[in-house]
C-alpha cells in the first residue's frame, strides 16, 4: 500500500468544498527543554470524525491543550474555521467553537448533572445580572428554555433520569458521557474527546461508538478523539493521525494505519529489541 | 425528587417569604417600640444583623467562589469610615436620603477597594490570595491609624477614634439590609452568573473550557462580597457612633470566617444561623466573652473533625420548600415527573 505524506490532508470528499473546521500549520510547543509537540500539521473536515492515537506520553493531550488554548503554542499557527486563533483565551476558543472533554474527568462534581449542562449552556443564556436579580419575565423564560435544552441534550445519552443527582456520584462511564453532553451544550463546531472510552466496559464502548456517530449526524460537527481502544478508533474514525514523541509519524485511513510499519514499530517497539 | 405540580407556584412562594419577613419585622419592631425587648437586646439583635451581612457576603467569596480571603474586616473598615465621614458631613440632608446614600457610599468605596485588590489577588491561588488579602486588611488598619498625619488634617482621627457619628442604624434599617443582601445573593446564585461562580470553585479549567470568562466572574463575586462588607461596615458605624481602627483588626476577619466555615461553606442559611449563634452567645453569656477566641478555635477544630462540611453542609433552607413538603402529603392531582428546580 502506498505511504501517505504525513503533511497531506485527509478531508472526506463531502467536506472538501467547505472551510476546514480546524487547520494546524507547524504547531509546536516546548516545556523548558522538552519538545512536547512539534511540526503538527493537521486539517479536519467540517463533519469529519478523526482519531489521534499514539503511545503514552506521545503528546496527544498536549495537542488538545494547544487547540483549546490552555497552552499557547511556541510555534506555528492554528485556524479555526479559517480564523486565526492567536491570543485567544480558552474561554474565547470555546465561544469560537471548540469544546472538549478531559482525560481525567473534570466535572463540576458537587453540582447536579443538570447544573453541569446548564453551565455548558452559559453563553446560550442571554440574561443580564439585573434581569436575574429582579427575576424579570425574561429571566424565567430563558431559564425554562435552557432547562428544556439541557434535558434534550441529556436525553441523547438517556441521562434525564439522573438530572438531579450530584455529578460526582455518577458511575465512571456516566461521568464521561456527562462531560460530552456538557461540551455539546456549548454549541461547538469541533468536539475534542480525550479518551472517551477509558474505563468503560465493551458494551458501554460500543454504545459510545454509536452515540459519537449519532452526535456527528445530529449536530453536523467535526469530532477529533484520542483513544487507546483500537476497536473504537478503527470503527468510527474516517482519518487517523499517529503521534510519537510529539510528531505525526503517520496519517491515513484505518486500514492504512493498521498496516503501517512505522506505527507498528511505535506501538510494539523495534523487532529484535 | 420534588413534584413540581404539587409545589406552590413561584410568585406565591416569593410572596410567602416576603410576608413572613414583613411579619418578623413588624413583630420585633413593635416589641422594641413597646420595650418588650430591652435596649440592650435590641443592640444585640442589630449586631446579629450586621454580622449576618458580613458572613453572607464572605460566604460569596469563600463558599461559592472557593477563594480564601482573610481581609474581610478591611472592606468593612473602608465602608464604615467612608460612610461615617459622609454621614457627619451630610447632617443637613434629610435622613431618608442621607441614610441610603451613606450605605451606598460605604458599599461602593469598599467595592472599589475590592476591585483594586481583586485584580491582582485573584490571579493567585489558595494560600497566596489569603496572604495578600490578609496584608490588605492590615494595611487598611494602619492607614486608618496614620493617615491624618499624612494629610495634615483630621479625617479618621486615628487612634483617638472617629467620634460623634450620627447613630442612624436601627433594627428596621439593619434587617431590611439583611433581607436585600440575602435576596440579591440568593437570586444571583440561581442564575447563569451564580452557576458560573460555582463552576470556578468546582473546576476552573473546565469552567474556562465551557466558555466562562473566569477572571470576570471571580472579580464580580469578589467585588460584590466587598461591597456588602462595606454596607455592613456602614451599618456598624451608625450603630456604634464611634470608630476606631482597632475594631477592624485581623481577628475580626477571622471571626467572620469562622461564622462561614462553621455554618458550612456555600450555605447561606448556615452563615445566617452561625452568625446569629456566634454573635448572641458571647453577648448573652458575658463571662464567656473573654474566652471567645479560645471557644472559636475549639469549635472550629471540633467542626473540622466531626463535620468538615460545616453545620449545614451546602444545604440551602427555604420556608416555602417546607410548606411545599407539607402540601405534598396531600393527595396528588397531577403528579407529573417534573424535576427539582432552582428555587425550592
Ligand atoms: N505542562 C507541562 N509541563 C511540562 N511537561 C509537560 C506538560 N504537559 C505535558 N508535558 C509533557 O509532554 C509530554 C506529552 O504529554 P501528553 O499528556 O500530551 O501525552 P499523551 O499523549 O496524552 O499521553 P497519555 O496517553 O498517557 O495520555 C509528556 O512527556 C509530558 O510529561
Ligand atoms: Mg493524554
GROMACS .gro file of N, CA and C in nm, chain A residues 70 89-92 94-95 98-100 102 105-111 114-115 118-120 122-123 125-129 132-135 139-140 143 147-148 151 161 163-164 166 182 186, chain B residues 1-2 10-11 14 183-193 195-196 198-214 217 220 224 314 338-344:
model
  276
   70UNK      N    1  -0.535   2.614   2.624
   70UNK     CA    2  -0.488   2.600   2.762
   70UNK      C    3  -0.338   2.633   2.762
   89UNK      N    4  -0.810   3.326   2.446
   89UNK     CA    5  -0.808   3.251   2.572
   89UNK      C    6  -0.889   3.123   2.553
   90UNK      N    7  -0.883   3.036   2.653
   90UNK     CA    8  -0.959   2.912   2.646
   90UNK      C    9  -1.108   2.940   2.630
   91UNK      N   10  -1.157   3.038   2.707
   91UNK     CA   11  -1.299   3.071   2.700
   91UNK      C   12  -1.335   3.124   2.562
   92UNK      N   13  -1.247   3.205   2.504
   92UNK     CA   14  -1.275   3.258   2.370
   92UNK      C   15  -1.271   3.147   2.266
   94UNK      N   16  -1.354   2.846   2.314
   94UNK     CA   17  -1.481   2.775   2.327
   94UNK      C   18  -1.592   2.850   2.255
   95UNK      N   19  -1.596   2.980   2.277
   95UNK     CA   20  -1.703   3.055   2.211
   95UNK      C   21  -1.684   3.059   2.060
   98UNK      N   22  -1.479   2.554   1.983
   98UNK     CA   23  -1.413   2.431   2.028
   98UNK      C   24  -1.464   2.390   2.165
   99UNK      N   25  -1.510   2.267   2.177
   99UNK     CA   26  -1.547   2.215   2.309
   99UNK      C   27  -1.470   2.086   2.330
  100UNK      N   28  -1.451   2.049   2.457
  100UNK     CA   29  -1.369   1.931   2.482
  100UNK      C   30  -1.414   1.856   2.605
  102UNK      N   31  -1.217   1.585   2.910
  102UNK     CA   32  -1.084   1.573   2.969
  102UNK      C   33  -1.050   1.427   2.997
  105UNK      N   34  -1.133   1.314   3.416
  105UNK     CA   35  -1.263   1.383   3.417
  105UNK      C   36  -1.263   1.510   3.502
  106UNK      N   37  -1.312   1.616   3.445
  106UNK     CA   38  -1.323   1.743   3.518
  106UNK      C   39  -1.467   1.790   3.517
  107UNK      N   40  -1.550   1.723   3.592
  107UNK     CA   41  -1.688   1.767   3.605
  107UNK      C   42  -1.698   1.863   3.722
  108UNK      N   43  -1.810   1.935   3.731
  108UNK     CA   44  -1.838   2.016   3.849
  108UNK      C   45  -1.905   1.921   3.948
  109UNK      N   46  -1.822   1.850   4.023
  109UNK     CA   47  -1.865   1.731   4.097
  109UNK      C   48  -1.974   1.755   4.199
  110UNK      N   49  -1.965   1.868   4.270
  110UNK     CA   50  -2.061   1.892   4.378
  110UNK      C   51  -2.195   1.946   4.326
  111UNK      N   52  -2.200   1.976   4.196
  111UNK     CA   53  -2.323   2.030   4.140
  111UNK      C   54  -2.402   1.918   4.073
  114UNK      N   55  -2.779   1.832   3.598
  114UNK     CA   56  -2.846   1.939   3.523
  114UNK      C   57  -2.764   2.068   3.527
  115UNK      N   58  -2.714   2.104   3.645
  115UNK     CA   59  -2.635   2.227   3.656
  115UNK      C   60  -2.509   2.220   3.571
  118UNK      N   61  -2.621   2.306   3.237
  118UNK     CA   62  -2.659   2.448   3.232
  118UNK      C   63  -2.535   2.537   3.227
  119UNK      N   64  -2.428   2.496   3.295
  119UNK     CA   65  -2.305   2.574   3.289
  119UNK      C   66  -2.246   2.567   3.148
  120UNK      N   67  -2.260   2.451   3.085
  120UNK     CA   68  -2.221   2.442   2.945
  120UNK      C   69  -2.301   2.537   2.857
  122UNK      N   70  -2.397   2.824   2.939
  122UNK     CA   71  -2.376   2.960   2.990
  122UNK      C   72  -2.390   3.069   2.883
  123UNK      N   73  -2.319   3.054   2.773
  123UNK     CA   74  -2.321   3.160   2.672
  123UNK      C   75  -2.442   3.153   2.580
  125UNK      N   76  -2.743   3.143   2.726
  125UNK     CA   77  -2.848   3.205   2.808
  125UNK      C   78  -2.823   3.355   2.811
  126UNK      N   79  -2.915   3.431   2.756
  126UNK     CA   80  -2.890   3.574   2.745
  126UNK      C   81  -2.968   3.651   2.850
  127UNK      N   82  -2.919   3.645   2.974
  127UNK     CA   83  -2.982   3.715   3.084
  127UNK      C   84  -2.875   3.797   3.152
  128UNK      N   85  -2.901   3.926   3.177
  128UNK     CA   86  -2.800   4.002   3.249
  128UNK      C   87  -2.829   3.998   3.399
  129UNK      N   88  -2.734   4.051   3.476
  129UNK     CA   89  -2.741   4.038   3.621
  129UNK      C   90  -2.867   4.104   3.677
  132UNK      N   91  -3.168   3.896   3.624
  132UNK     CA   92  -3.166   3.776   3.709
  132UNK      C   93  -3.207   3.812   3.852
  133UNK      N   94  -3.152   3.922   3.904
  133UNK     CA   95  -3.178   3.956   4.043
  133UNK      C   96  -3.322   4.004   4.060
  134UNK      N   97  -3.372   4.079   3.964
  134UNK     CA   98  -3.510   4.128   3.974
  134UNK      C   99  -3.611   4.022   3.930
  135UNK      N  100  -3.560   3.908   3.885
  135UNK     CA  101  -3.648   3.798   3.841
  135UNK      C  102  -3.751   3.847   3.741
  139UNK      N  103  -3.592   3.649   3.263
  139UNK     CA  104  -3.512   3.552   3.338
  139UNK      C  105  -3.581   3.416   3.337
  140UNK      N  106  -3.709   3.416   3.373
  140UNK     CA  107  -3.781   3.288   3.381
  140UNK      C  108  -3.788   3.220   3.246
  143UNK      N  109  -3.442   3.079   3.158
  143UNK     CA  110  -3.412   2.962   3.241
  143UNK      C  111  -3.490   2.841   3.194
  147UNK      N  112  -3.331   2.498   3.053
  147UNK     CA  113  -3.356   2.369   3.117
  147UNK      C  114  -3.407   2.266   3.017
  148UNK      N  115  -3.499   2.312   2.931
  148UNK     CA  116  -3.551   2.219   2.830
  148UNK      C  117  -3.440   2.173   2.738
  151UNK      N  118  -3.220   1.923   2.914
  151UNK     CA  119  -3.281   1.791   2.922
  151UNK      C  120  -3.277   1.721   2.786
  161UNK      N  121  -3.296   1.092   3.366
  161UNK     CA  122  -3.337   1.038   3.496
  161UNK      C  123  -3.243   1.075   3.609
  163UNK      N  124  -3.081   1.370   3.627
  163UNK     CA  125  -3.056   1.514   3.618
  163UNK      C  126  -3.035   1.579   3.755
  164UNK      N  127  -3.100   1.527   3.856
  164UNK     CA  128  -3.090   1.588   3.989
  164UNK      C  129  -2.980   1.529   4.075
  166UNK      N  130  -2.599   1.442   4.203
  166UNK     CA  131  -2.469   1.509   4.201
  166UNK      C  132  -2.383   1.445   4.093
  182UNK      N  133  -2.202   1.808   2.838
  182UNK     CA  134  -2.168   1.945   2.878
  182UNK      C  135  -2.093   2.016   2.765
  186UNK      N  136  -2.221   2.369   2.482
  186UNK     CA  137  -2.159   2.497   2.445
  186UNK      C  138  -2.174   2.525   2.295
  274UNK      N  139  -3.699   1.338   4.480
  274UNK     CA  140  -3.750   1.434   4.381
  274UNK      C  141  -3.875   1.504   4.432
  275UNK      N  142  -3.882   1.631   4.407
  275UNK     CA  143  -3.999   1.706   4.450
  275UNK      C  144  -4.091   1.721   4.331
  283UNK      N  145  -4.417   2.969   4.188
  283UNK     CA  146  -4.305   3.052   4.232
  283UNK      C  147  -4.343   3.191   4.283
  284UNK      N  148  -4.426   3.267   4.209
  284UNK     CA  149  -4.458   3.401   4.261
  284UNK      C  150  -4.521   3.394   4.399
  287UNK      N  151  -4.259   3.348   4.656
  287UNK     CA  152  -4.190   3.474   4.685
  287UNK      C  153  -4.273   3.559   4.780
  456UNK      N  154  -3.130   3.842   4.956
  456UNK     CA  155  -3.210   3.826   4.834
  456UNK      C  156  -3.122   3.838   4.710
  457UNK      N  157  -3.038   3.941   4.707
  457UNK     CA  158  -2.954   3.963   4.588
  457UNK      C  159  -2.860   3.845   4.568
  458UNK      N  160  -2.795   3.801   4.676
  458UNK     CA  161  -2.700   3.690   4.661
  458UNK      C  162  -2.775   3.563   4.620
  459UNK      N  163  -2.890   3.539   4.684
  459UNK     CA  164  -2.965   3.419   4.653
  459UNK      C  165  -3.009   3.415   4.506
  460UNK      N  166  -3.067   3.524   4.459
  460UNK     CA  167  -3.117   3.522   4.321
  460UNK      C  168  -3.000   3.518   4.222
  461UNK      N  169  -2.891   3.585   4.256
  461UNK     CA  170  -2.779   3.578   4.164
  461UNK      C  171  -2.726   3.435   4.155
  462UNK      N  172  -2.719   3.367   4.269
  462UNK     CA  173  -2.663   3.232   4.269
  462UNK      C  174  -2.749   3.134   4.190
  463UNK      N  175  -2.877   3.167   4.170
  463UNK     CA  176  -2.964   3.078   4.093
  463UNK      C  177  -2.972   3.117   3.947
  464UNK      N  178  -2.882   3.203   3.904
  464UNK     CA  179  -2.883   3.244   3.763
  464UNK      C  180  -2.755   3.196   3.696
  465UNK      N  181  -2.741   3.226   3.568
  465UNK     CA  182  -2.620   3.184   3.497
  465UNK      C  183  -2.494   3.242   3.561
  466UNK      N  184  -2.508   3.362   3.621
  466UNK     CA  185  -2.393   3.425   3.685
  466UNK      C  186  -2.348   3.342   3.806
  468UNK      N  187  -2.413   3.026   3.864
  468UNK     CA  188  -2.361   2.896   3.822
  468UNK      C  189  -2.217   2.910   3.772
  469UNK      N  190  -2.189   3.023   3.705
  469UNK     CA  191  -2.052   3.046   3.659
  469UNK      C  192  -1.958   3.056   3.779
  471UNK      N  193  -2.000   2.920   4.076
  471UNK     CA  194  -1.984   2.785   4.134
  471UNK      C  195  -1.891   2.699   4.048
  472UNK      N  196  -1.901   2.715   3.917
  472UNK     CA  197  -1.819   2.630   3.830
  472UNK      C  198  -1.671   2.662   3.849
  473UNK      N  199  -1.640   2.787   3.883
  473UNK     CA  200  -1.500   2.824   3.908
  473UNK      C  201  -1.450   2.754   4.034
  474UNK      N  202  -1.534   2.751   4.137
  474UNK     CA  203  -1.498   2.679   4.258
  474UNK      C  204  -1.475   2.531   4.228
  475UNK      N  205  -1.563   2.475   4.146
  475UNK     CA  206  -1.558   2.331   4.122
  475UNK      C  207  -1.438   2.291   4.037
  476UNK      N  208  -1.415   2.362   3.929
  476UNK     CA  209  -1.303   2.328   3.841
  476UNK      C  210  -1.280   2.441   3.742
  477UNK      N  211  -1.174   2.517   3.768
  477UNK     CA  212  -1.154   2.638   3.690
  477UNK      C  213  -1.125   2.609   3.543
  478UNK      N  214  -1.044   2.506   3.517
  478UNK     CA  215  -1.009   2.475   3.377
  478UNK      C  216  -1.133   2.432   3.300
  479UNK      N  217  -1.214   2.349   3.365
  479UNK     CA  218  -1.337   2.306   3.298
  479UNK      C  219  -1.429   2.424   3.276
  480UNK      N  220  -1.436   2.517   3.371
  480UNK     CA  221  -1.520   2.635   3.356
  480UNK      C  222  -1.475   2.716   3.235
  481UNK      N  223  -1.344   2.739   3.224
  481UNK     CA  224  -1.289   2.811   3.108
  481UNK      C  225  -1.328   2.740   2.979
  482UNK      N  226  -1.314   2.608   2.979
  482UNK     CA  227  -1.340   2.534   2.856
  482UNK      C  228  -1.489   2.530   2.823
  483UNK      N  229  -1.574   2.570   2.919
  483UNK     CA  230  -1.717   2.585   2.888
  483UNK      C  231  -1.746   2.727   2.841
  484UNK      N  232  -1.643   2.806   2.818
  484UNK     CA  233  -1.663   2.940   2.764
  484UNK      C  234  -1.691   3.045   2.869
  485UNK      N  235  -1.662   3.014   2.996
  485UNK     CA  236  -1.689   3.109   3.103
  485UNK      C  237  -1.566   3.198   3.125
  486UNK      N  238  -1.589   3.328   3.125
  486UNK     CA  239  -1.479   3.422   3.148
  486UNK      C  240  -1.448   3.421   3.297
  487UNK      N  241  -1.357   3.335   3.338
  487UNK     CA  242  -1.340   3.311   3.481
  487UNK      C  243  -1.289   3.435   3.554
  490UNK      N  244  -1.583   3.668   3.626
  490UNK     CA  245  -1.676   3.625   3.730
  490UNK      C  246  -1.611   3.621   3.869
  493UNK      N  247  -1.615   3.976   3.975
  493UNK     CA  248  -1.751   4.017   4.007
  493UNK      C  249  -1.790   3.969   4.147
  497UNK      N  250  -1.854   4.213   4.470
  497UNK     CA  251  -1.983   4.208   4.537
  497UNK      C  252  -1.966   4.178   4.684
  587UNK      N  253  -2.381   2.215   5.238
  587UNK     CA  254  -2.413   2.317   5.138
  587UNK      C  255  -2.564   2.331   5.126
  611UNK      N  256  -4.186   1.598   3.720
  611UNK     CA  257  -4.101   1.714   3.697
  611UNK      C  258  -3.978   1.703   3.786
  612UNK      N  259  -3.877   1.781   3.753
  612UNK     CA  260  -3.755   1.772   3.831
  612UNK      C  261  -3.744   1.887   3.930
  613UNK      N  262  -3.654   1.869   4.020
  613UNK     CA  263  -3.633   1.972   4.121
  613UNK      C  264  -3.575   2.095   4.053
  614UNK      N  265  -3.637   2.206   4.068
  614UNK     CA  266  -3.589   2.328   4.006
  614UNK      C  267  -3.493   2.401   4.096
  615UNK      N  268  -3.475   2.528   4.070
  615UNK     CA  269  -3.371   2.601   4.142
  615UNK      C  270  -3.421   2.669   4.269
  616UNK      N  271  -3.549   2.685   4.280
  616UNK     CA  272  -3.594   2.779   4.382
  616UNK      C  273  -3.671   2.717   4.497
  617UNK      N  274  -3.659   2.586   4.507
  617UNK     CA  275  -3.740   2.525   4.611
  617UNK      C  276  -3.675   2.545   4.745
   0.00000   0.00000   0.00000
